[in-house]
Amino acid sequence: MDKYVIKGGNPLVGEVEIGGAKNAALAILTAAIMTDEPVTVDNIPDVSDINVLLEAISVIGATVERIDRHTARINGVTIGSVSVDYAYIKKIRASYYLLGALLGKYKRAEVPLPGGCNIGSRPIDQHLKGFRALGATVEIKNGNIVTSAERLHGAHIFMDMVSVGATINIMMAAALAEGNTIIENAAREPHVVDVANFLNCMGANIKGAGTDVIRIRGVQQLHRTSYTIVPDMIEAGTYMFAAAATKGDVLIKEIIPKHLEAMTAKLQEIGCEVEEFDDAIRVCAKTRLGKTQVKTLPYPGFPTDMQPQMSVVLSLANGTSIVTESIFENRFKYADELMRMGANVKIEGNTAIIDGVSQLTGARISAPDLRAGAALVIAGLAAEGITVVDDIVYIQRGYEDFAGKLRNLGAEIEQVREEREIMKFRLRVG
Ligand code: UD1
């Protein structure tokens, strides 16, 4: 199993380019099968979640051509099945977007019910409630969600909670329903907007994405388009916090600074210098950072996907910080690993109380999930000595060339497979 081996202590300095948003790409590549014409999507991140999704789409019959590392051409005209294999949903929950896409296009879909995952129980009742409101029947049979409709019709849907996945899934199905749909209490994340923009480029009629009321006028069919995915705000945020944790100075390029405001505000509050440009942001940490309180919230609040990275920065800050996780129930699994590196973290329910220490020390640790894994790498970069991070498959789900981009910023990090390669690394870095 591959691992990262890191010699910490170097401030990250330099420039890093951010790729397209993984979470937008997962939905957009799925929505691309909703037309029988070719669709070209650019700025796709080359990460394992995306590659699994493209395989899932091709297994149901869609034509998927990888034009280059970041561009794919998809044609849904060849689809021969509306039933998705459990192997895919097990690997990536987001293959549940095939429910909305297939239901909208073919008025039926069969997708395995996703189970819980490392960050907690993740129900999809709001997705199903939305499909039912659009006139579909939804049944759970042999572990699968089986949904079908004679015809889909517009509806006025109130979401019980703000859900990115449900907003997108319902938006996809409603794009091809008859009449008008209104989604109230919709998620406002940049990737919800990106999916709406993409569907509109294919001929859909969606207004209000980015606000909490989305209005969709159903159309009969969608058509060909070319589209470029929005920059990944979580990848960008991860490098911002890596710069902060290592007392570095990093220019993060190819981004939309507006999407990063919640993170920028927190970094400034704890004493980082953050400079915004049109499509870049510079994060510079000169002195030891200070404490704060932070609570994860739906966009534009502080993202849950940045909570572990924030906690790592605060584990090195001066004073006691409080981090409250309000979106997922099990998102502090990295705390034990961080404590093995010398951090002082106490978890009470959905709150972490973090007493900043002046130094972390390298240790052997495991990535418990995607974002927590990235956060532990940041801890390793900031720590004194050698850190080995196991289970990096989680990290590779969402970060393209993580080690390479960090090395360009001056980090000493390598991806290795064998234990003896860890020894070699130790000998080399001294
Ligand atoms: C998406 C992101 C994920 C991010 C999360 C919150 C993708 C592929 N994943 O996940 O990285 O952490 O948004 O920003 O885009 N809920 C229900 N019932 C539902 C749907 C959701 O109770 O039907 C609850 C969830 O358990 C959670 C909250 O609503 O507590 C938010 O979940 P949601 O926004 O749906 O997250 P995902 O779309 O799964």
Coordinates of C-alpha atoms and ligand atoms in Angstrom, one line a residue:
M1 CA 0.0 0.0 0.0
D2 CA 1.3 3.4 -0.9
K3 CA 2.2 5.9 1.8
Y4 CA 3.6 9.4 2.0
V5 CA 6.9 9.9 3.9
I6 CA 7.5 13.4 4.9
K7 CA 10.4 15.3 6.5
G8 CA 8.7 18.2 8.2
G9 CA 9.9 21.6 9.1
N10 CA 10.3 23.4 5.7
P11 CA 8.0 26.5 5.3
L12 CA 6.1 26.1 2.0
V13 CA 7.2 28.8 -0.4
G14 CA 6.3 29.4 -4.0
E15 CA 3.3 29.0 -6.4
V16 CA 0.7 26.3 -6.9
E17 CA -1.9 25.9 -9.5
I18 CA -5.3 24.6 -8.5
G19 CA -7.3 22.1 -10.7
G20 CA -11.0 21.8 -11.4
A21 CA -13.4 21.0 -8.6
K22 CA -13.7 17.3 -7.9
N23 CA -17.2 17.7 -6.5
A24 CA -18.4 19.7 -9.4
A25 CA -16.8 17.3 -11.9
L26 CA -18.5 14.3 -10.3
A27 CA -22.0 15.9 -10.9
I28 CA -21.2 17.4 -14.3
L29 CA -19.7 14.3 -15.8
T30 CA -22.8 12.4 -14.7
A31 CA -25.1 15.1 -16.1
A32 CA -23.3 14.9 -19.4
I33 CA -25.0 11.6 -20.1
M34 CA -28.4 13.4 -20.1
T35 CA -28.1 14.3 -23.8
D36 CA -27.7 12.0 -26.8
E37 CA -25.2 14.4 -28.2
P38 CA -21.4 14.7 -27.5
V39 CA -20.3 16.8 -24.5
T40 CA -16.8 17.9 -23.9
V41 CA -15.7 18.7 -20.3
D42 CA -12.4 20.4 -19.6
N43 CA -10.5 21.1 -16.3
I44 CA -11.4 17.7 -14.9
P45 CA -9.1 16.8 -12.0
D46 CA -7.1 13.6 -12.5
V47 CA -8.1 12.0 -9.3
S48 CA -9.3 8.5 -8.5
D49 CA -12.9 9.4 -7.7
I50 CA -13.3 10.9 -11.1
N51 CA -11.7 8.0 -12.9
V52 CA -14.1 5.6 -11.0
L53 CA -17.1 7.7 -12.0
L54 CA -16.1 7.8 -15.7
E55 CA -15.8 4.0 -15.5
A56 CA -19.3 3.7 -14.0
I57 CA -20.7 5.8 -16.8
S58 CA -19.0 3.8 -19.5
V59 CA -20.2 0.5 -17.8
I60 CA -23.8 1.5 -18.3
G61 CA -23.0 2.1 -22.0
A62 CA -22.0 5.8 -22.4
T63 CA -19.1 6.5 -24.7
V64 CA -16.3 8.1 -22.7
E65 CA -13.2 9.3 -24.5
R66 CA -10.3 10.8 -22.4
I67 CA -9.0 13.4 -24.8
D68 CA -6.2 14.4 -22.4
R69 CA -5.4 14.3 -18.7
H70 CA -8.0 17.0 -17.9
T71 CA -10.5 16.7 -20.8
A72 CA -13.1 14.1 -21.6
R73 CA -15.7 13.7 -24.3
I74 CA -18.9 11.9 -23.3
N75 CA -21.8 10.7 -25.3
G76 CA -24.9 9.3 -23.7
V77 CA -26.5 8.1 -26.9
T78 CA -25.0 4.6 -26.5
I79 CA -26.4 4.0 -23.0
G80 CA -27.9 0.5 -22.8
S81 CA -28.7 0.2 -19.1
V82 CA -30.2 2.3 -16.3
S83 CA -28.9 0.0 -13.6
V84 CA -25.7 0.9 -11.8
D85 CA -23.4 -1.8 -10.1
Y86 CA -22.8 -1.7 -6.3
A87 CA -19.1 -1.8 -6.9
Y88 CA -19.2 1.9 -8.1
I89 CA -21.5 3.3 -5.4
K90 CA -19.3 1.6 -2.8
K91 CA -16.2 3.3 -4.2
I92 CA -17.9 6.7 -4.7
R93 CA -21.1 7.8 -3.1
A94 CA -21.5 10.5 -5.8
S95 CA -22.5 7.9 -8.3
Y96 CA -25.9 8.5 -6.8
Y97 CA -26.0 11.4 -9.2
L98 CA -26.9 8.8 -11.8
L99 CA -30.3 8.6 -10.1
G100 CA -31.2 12.1 -11.0
A101 CA -29.5 12.0 -14.4
L102 CA -31.1 8.7 -15.5
L103 CA -34.5 9.4 -14.0
G104 CA -34.6 12.8 -15.8
K105 CA -33.5 11.3 -19.2
Y106 CA -35.1 7.8 -19.2
K107 CA -37.7 8.2 -16.4
R108 CA -36.2 5.3 -14.6
A109 CA -33.0 4.4 -12.7
E110 CA -31.8 1.7 -10.4
V111 CA -28.8 2.6 -8.2
P112 CA -27.6 0.8 -5.1
L113 CA -28.4 2.5 -1.8
P114 CA -25.1 4.1 -0.5
G115 CA -24.2 3.0 3.0
G116 CA -22.6 5.1 5.6
C117 CA -19.0 6.3 5.1
N118 CA -16.0 7.2 7.1
I119 CA -17.3 10.6 8.1
G120 CA -20.7 9.3 9.4
S121 CA -24.1 8.2 8.4
R122 CA -25.2 9.9 5.2
P123 CA -28.9 9.5 4.5
I124 CA -30.3 10.4 1.1
D125 CA -33.9 10.9 2.1
Q126 CA -34.0 14.4 0.7
H127 CA -32.9 13.2 -2.8
L128 CA -35.7 10.6 -2.7
K129 CA -38.3 13.1 -1.4
G130 CA -37.4 15.4 -4.3
F131 CA -37.8 12.6 -6.9
R132 CA -41.2 11.6 -5.4
A133 CA -42.3 15.2 -5.5
L134 CA -41.5 15.2 -9.3
G135 CA -43.9 12.3 -9.7
A136 CA -41.6 9.3 -9.5
T137 CA -42.1 6.2 -7.5
V138 CA -39.2 5.3 -5.3
E139 CA -38.7 1.9 -3.8
I140 CA -35.8 0.2 -2.0
K141 CA -35.5 -3.4 -3.5
N142 CA -32.7 -5.7 -2.6
G143 CA -30.5 -2.9 -1.5
N144 CA -31.2 -0.8 -4.6
I145 CA -33.1 2.4 -5.1
V146 CA -35.5 1.7 -7.9
T147 CA -37.2 4.8 -9.2
S148 CA -39.4 5.3 -12.2
A149 CA -42.1 7.6 -13.6
E150 CA -44.6 7.7 -16.5
R151 CA -43.7 11.3 -16.7
L152 CA -42.0 13.8 -14.4
H153 CA -43.7 17.0 -13.5
G154 CA -42.5 20.2 -11.9
A155 CA -43.0 20.6 -8.1
H156 CA -42.5 23.0 -5.2
I157 CA -39.9 21.3 -3.0
F158 CA -38.8 22.4 0.5
M159 CA -35.6 20.8 1.5
D160 CA -35.6 19.9 5.2
M161 CA -31.9 20.6 5.4
V162 CA -29.3 22.2 3.2
S163 CA -27.9 19.3 1.0
V164 CA -25.5 19.8 -1.8
G165 CA -26.2 16.3 -3.2
A166 CA -30.0 16.5 -3.0
T167 CA -30.1 19.9 -4.6
I168 CA -28.0 18.8 -7.5
N169 CA -29.8 15.4 -7.9
I170 CA -33.2 17.1 -7.9
M171 CA -32.0 19.8 -10.2
M172 CA -30.9 17.2 -12.8
A173 CA -34.1 15.3 -12.8
A174 CA -36.2 18.5 -12.8
A175 CA -34.3 19.9 -15.8
L176 CA -36.1 17.3 -18.0
A177 CA -39.5 17.3 -16.1
E178 CA -42.6 18.9 -17.6
G179 CA -43.3 22.3 -16.1
N180 CA -41.7 24.4 -13.3
T181 CA -39.9 23.2 -10.3
I182 CA -38.9 25.4 -7.3
I183 CA -36.3 24.1 -4.8
E184 CA -36.4 26.0 -1.5
N185 CA -33.6 25.9 1.0
A186 CA -31.3 24.8 -1.8
A187 CA -27.5 24.5 -1.2
R188 CA -25.5 27.5 -2.5
E189 CA -22.1 25.9 -2.9
P190 CA -20.1 27.0 -6.0
H191 CA -20.4 23.5 -7.4
V192 CA -24.2 23.7 -7.3
V193 CA -23.9 26.8 -9.4
D194 CA -21.4 25.1 -11.7
V195 CA -23.7 22.2 -12.3
A196 CA -26.6 24.6 -13.0
N197 CA -24.4 26.5 -15.5
F198 CA -23.4 23.3 -17.2
L199 CA -27.0 22.1 -17.5
N200 CA -28.0 25.5 -18.9
C201 CA -25.2 25.2 -21.5
M202 CA -26.9 22.0 -22.5
G203 CA -30.2 23.8 -23.0
A204 CA -31.7 23.5 -19.5
N205 CA -33.5 26.5 -18.0
I206 CA -32.3 26.9 -14.4
K207 CA -32.3 30.2 -12.5
G208 CA -31.3 31.2 -9.0
A209 CA -28.4 28.7 -8.4
G210 CA -26.2 30.2 -5.8
T211 CA -29.2 31.5 -3.8
D212 CA -31.4 29.3 -1.6
V213 CA -34.3 29.3 -4.2
I214 CA -33.6 27.5 -7.5
R215 CA -36.2 27.7 -10.2
I216 CA -36.2 25.2 -13.0
R217 CA -38.3 25.3 -16.1
G218 CA -38.3 21.8 -17.6
V219 CA -37.2 21.3 -21.2
Q220 CA -37.8 18.4 -23.5
Q221 CA -34.2 17.6 -24.3
L222 CA -30.7 18.7 -23.8
H223 CA -28.0 19.2 -26.4
R224 CA -24.3 19.2 -27.0
T225 CA -21.9 21.6 -25.3
S226 CA -18.3 22.2 -24.2
Y227 CA -17.7 23.2 -20.6
T228 CA -14.8 24.1 -18.2
I229 CA -15.2 23.0 -14.6
V230 CA -14.9 25.7 -11.8
P231 CA -11.7 25.7 -9.7
D232 CA -11.6 23.5 -6.6
M233 CA -12.1 25.6 -3.5
I234 CA -11.2 22.8 -1.2
E235 CA -8.0 22.0 -3.0
A236 CA -7.2 25.7 -2.8
G237 CA -8.1 25.9 0.8
T238 CA -5.9 23.0 1.6
Y239 CA -2.8 24.8 0.2
M240 CA -3.8 28.0 2.0
F241 CA -3.8 26.1 5.3
A242 CA -0.7 24.2 4.5
A243 CA 1.0 27.6 3.9
A244 CA -0.3 28.8 7.3
A245 CA 0.7 25.7 9.2
T246 CA 4.3 25.7 7.9
K247 CA 4.7 29.5 8.3
G248 CA 5.1 29.7 4.6
D249 CA 4.4 32.1 1.8
V250 CA 2.4 30.6 -1.1
L251 CA 0.6 32.1 -4.1
I252 CA -2.4 29.9 -4.9
K253 CA -3.3 30.3 -8.6
E254 CA -6.2 29.6 -11.0
I255 CA -8.8 30.1 -8.3
I256 CA -11.9 32.3 -7.6
P257 CA -11.0 34.2 -4.4
K258 CA -14.7 34.9 -3.6
H259 CA -15.3 31.1 -3.1
L260 CA -12.5 31.1 -0.4
E261 CA -13.8 34.0 1.7
A262 CA -14.8 32.0 4.8
M263 CA -11.3 30.5 4.9
T264 CA -9.6 33.8 4.1
A265 CA -11.5 35.5 7.0
K266 CA -10.4 32.8 9.5
L267 CA -6.8 32.9 8.4
Q268 CA -6.7 36.7 8.7
E269 CA -8.4 36.4 12.1
I270 CA -5.6 34.2 13.5
G271 CA -2.9 36.4 12.1
C272 CA -2.1 35.3 8.6
E273 CA -1.5 37.8 5.8
V274 CA -3.9 37.0 2.9
E275 CA -3.7 39.0 -0.3
E276 CA -6.3 38.6 -3.0
F277 CA -5.8 39.0 -6.7
D278 CA -8.2 38.4 -9.6
D279 CA -7.6 34.7 -9.9
A280 CA -5.0 34.0 -7.2
I281 CA -4.6 34.4 -3.4
R282 CA -1.3 34.7 -1.4
V283 CA -1.1 33.3 2.1
C284 CA 1.8 34.3 4.2
A285 CA 2.3 33.4 7.9
K286 CA 5.2 35.1 9.6
T287 CA 4.6 34.6 13.2
R288 CA 2.9 32.0 15.4
L289 CA -0.8 32.1 14.7
G290 CA -3.5 32.8 17.3
K291 CA -6.6 30.9 18.5
T292 CA -10.1 31.1 17.2
Q293 CA -13.6 29.5 17.2
V294 CA -15.0 28.0 14.1
K295 CA -18.2 26.2 13.2
T296 CA -18.7 24.3 9.9
L297 CA -21.8 25.4 8.0
P298 CA -23.2 25.1 4.5
Y299 CA -21.7 27.6 2.0
P300 CA -21.0 30.5 2.4
G301 CA -20.1 29.3 5.9
F302 CA -16.8 27.6 6.8
P303 CA -16.8 24.3 4.8
T304 CA -16.8 21.0 6.6
D305 CA -14.3 19.8 4.0
M306 CA -11.8 22.2 5.5
Q307 CA -12.4 21.4 9.2
P308 CA -9.6 18.9 9.6
Q309 CA -7.0 21.3 7.9
M310 CA -8.2 24.1 10.1
S311 CA -7.8 22.0 13.2
V312 CA -4.2 21.1 12.3
V313 CA -3.4 24.8 11.9
L314 CA -5.0 25.5 15.3
S315 CA -3.2 22.6 17.0
L316 CA -0.1 24.8 16.5
A317 CA -1.6 28.1 17.4
N318 CA -1.2 30.1 20.5
G319 CA -4.1 29.5 22.9
T320 CA -7.2 27.3 23.0
S321 CA -9.5 27.0 20.0
I322 CA -12.9 25.5 19.6
V323 CA -13.9 23.8 16.4
T324 CA -17.6 22.7 16.0
E325 CA -18.6 20.3 13.3
S326 CA -22.3 20.8 12.4
I327 CA -22.6 18.9 9.1
F328 CA -21.2 15.4 9.7
E329 CA -21.2 13.4 12.9
N330 CA -17.9 11.6 12.6
R331 CA -15.4 14.0 11.3
F332 CA -12.9 14.1 14.1
K333 CA -11.4 10.7 13.4
Y334 CA -8.0 12.3 12.7
A335 CA -7.8 13.7 16.2
D336 CA -6.2 10.5 17.7
E337 CA -3.6 10.5 14.9
L338 CA -2.9 14.2 15.5
M339 CA -2.5 13.6 19.2
R340 CA 0.2 10.9 18.3
M341 CA 2.1 13.8 16.8
G342 CA 1.9 15.8 20.1
A343 CA -1.3 17.8 19.5
N344 CA -3.5 18.5 22.4
V345 CA -7.1 17.9 21.2
K346 CA -10.1 16.9 23.2
I347 CA -13.3 15.8 21.4
E348 CA -16.6 16.4 23.1
G349 CA -19.6 15.4 20.9
N350 CA -19.3 17.5 17.8
T351 CA -16.7 19.9 19.2
A352 CA -13.0 19.7 19.3
I353 CA -11.2 21.7 22.0
I354 CA -7.7 22.3 20.8
D355 CA -4.9 23.6 23.1
G356 CA -2.2 24.8 20.7
V357 CA 1.3 23.4 21.2
S358 CA 4.4 25.0 20.0
Q359 CA 5.7 22.0 18.0
L360 CA 4.3 18.7 16.6
T361 CA 6.7 15.8 16.1
G362 CA 6.7 13.3 13.3
A363 CA 4.9 9.9 13.8
R364 CA 3.5 7.0 11.8
I365 CA -0.2 7.8 11.2
S366 CA -3.1 6.8 8.9
A367 CA -5.4 8.8 6.8
P368 CA -8.9 8.1 8.0
D369 CA -10.7 9.8 5.0
L370 CA -9.9 12.2 2.2
R371 CA -9.8 15.6 3.9
A372 CA -8.5 14.4 7.2
G373 CA -5.8 12.6 5.3
A374 CA -4.7 15.9 3.6
A375 CA -4.8 17.6 7.0
L376 CA -2.5 15.0 8.5
V377 CA -0.1 15.5 5.6
I378 CA -0.1 19.2 6.5
A379 CA 0.6 18.2 10.1
G380 CA 3.6 16.2 8.9
L381 CA 4.9 19.1 6.8
A382 CA 4.8 21.3 9.9
A383 CA 6.1 18.7 12.3
E384 CA 9.7 18.2 13.4
G385 CA 11.1 14.9 12.0
I386 CA 9.7 12.2 9.9
T387 CA 6.0 11.4 9.4
V388 CA 4.7 8.4 7.5
V389 CA 1.1 8.7 6.4
D390 CA -0.6 5.3 5.6
D391 CA -3.8 4.7 3.6
I392 CA -3.1 7.6 1.1
V393 CA -5.7 6.0 -1.3
Y394 CA -8.1 8.3 0.5
I395 CA -6.1 11.4 -0.3
Q396 CA -5.7 10.3 -3.9
R397 CA -9.4 10.3 -4.3
G398 CA -9.4 14.1 -4.3
Y399 CA -6.0 15.6 -4.7
E400 CA -4.2 15.5 -8.0
D401 CA -0.4 15.1 -7.7
F402 CA -0.5 16.1 -4.0
A403 CA 3.1 15.2 -3.3
G404 CA 4.4 16.7 -6.5
K405 CA 2.7 20.0 -5.9
L406 CA 3.9 20.1 -2.3
R407 CA 7.5 19.3 -3.5
N408 CA 7.3 22.3 -5.9
L409 CA 6.7 24.4 -2.8
G410 CA 9.8 23.1 -1.1
A411 CA 8.3 20.2 0.9
E412 CA 10.3 17.0 1.5
I413 CA 7.6 14.4 0.7
E414 CA 7.6 11.2 -1.3
Q415 CA 5.1 8.6 -2.2
V416 CA 6.6 5.2 -1.4
R417 CA 5.3 1.6 -1.4
E418 CA 7.8 -0.5 0.5
E419 CA 9.0 -0.2 4.1
R420 CA 12.6 -0.2 2.9
E421 CA 11.9 3.0 0.8
I422 CA 11.0 4.7 4.0
M423 CA 14.4 3.7 5.4
K424 CA 16.1 5.1 2.2
F425 CA 14.2 8.4 2.6
R426 CA 15.3 8.6 6.2
L427 CA 18.9 8.1 5.2
R428 CA 18.7 10.6 2.4
V429 CA 17.1 13.4 4.4
G430 CA 19.2 12.8 7.5
Ligands
UD1_1 C1 -21.1 17.1 -0.5 C2 -19.7 17.0 -0.8 C3 -18.9 16.7 0.4 C4 -19.2 17.8 1.5 C5 -20.6 18.0 1.7 C6 -21.0 19.2 2.6 C7 -19.8 16.0 -3.0 C8 -19.5 14.8 -3.9 N1 -19.5 15.9 -1.7 O1 -21.6 15.9 0.1 O2 -17.5 16.7 0.1 O3 -18.5 17.5 2.7 O4 -21.3 18.2 0.4 O5 -20.5 20.3 2.0 O6 -20.1 17.1 -3.5 N2 -28.4 14.9 4.6 C9 -29.6 14.2 5.0 N3 -30.4 13.7 4.0 C10 -30.1 13.9 2.7 C11 -29.0 14.5 2.3 C12 -28.1 15.0 3.3 O7 -29.9 14.1 6.2 O8 -30.9 13.4 1.8 C13 -27.6 15.5 5.6 C14 -26.2 14.8 5.6 O9 -26.2 13.7 6.5 C15 -25.3 15.9 6.2 C16 -25.9 17.2 5.6 O10 -27.3 16.8 5.2 O11 -25.4 16.0 7.6 C17 -25.2 17.8 4.4 O12 -25.0 16.7 3.4 P1 -24.9 17.0 1.8 O13 -24.8 18.5 1.6 O14 -25.9 16.3 1.1 O15 -23.5 16.3 1.5 P2 -23.1 15.5 0.2 O16 -23.8 16.1 -1.0 O17 -23.2 14.1 0.5

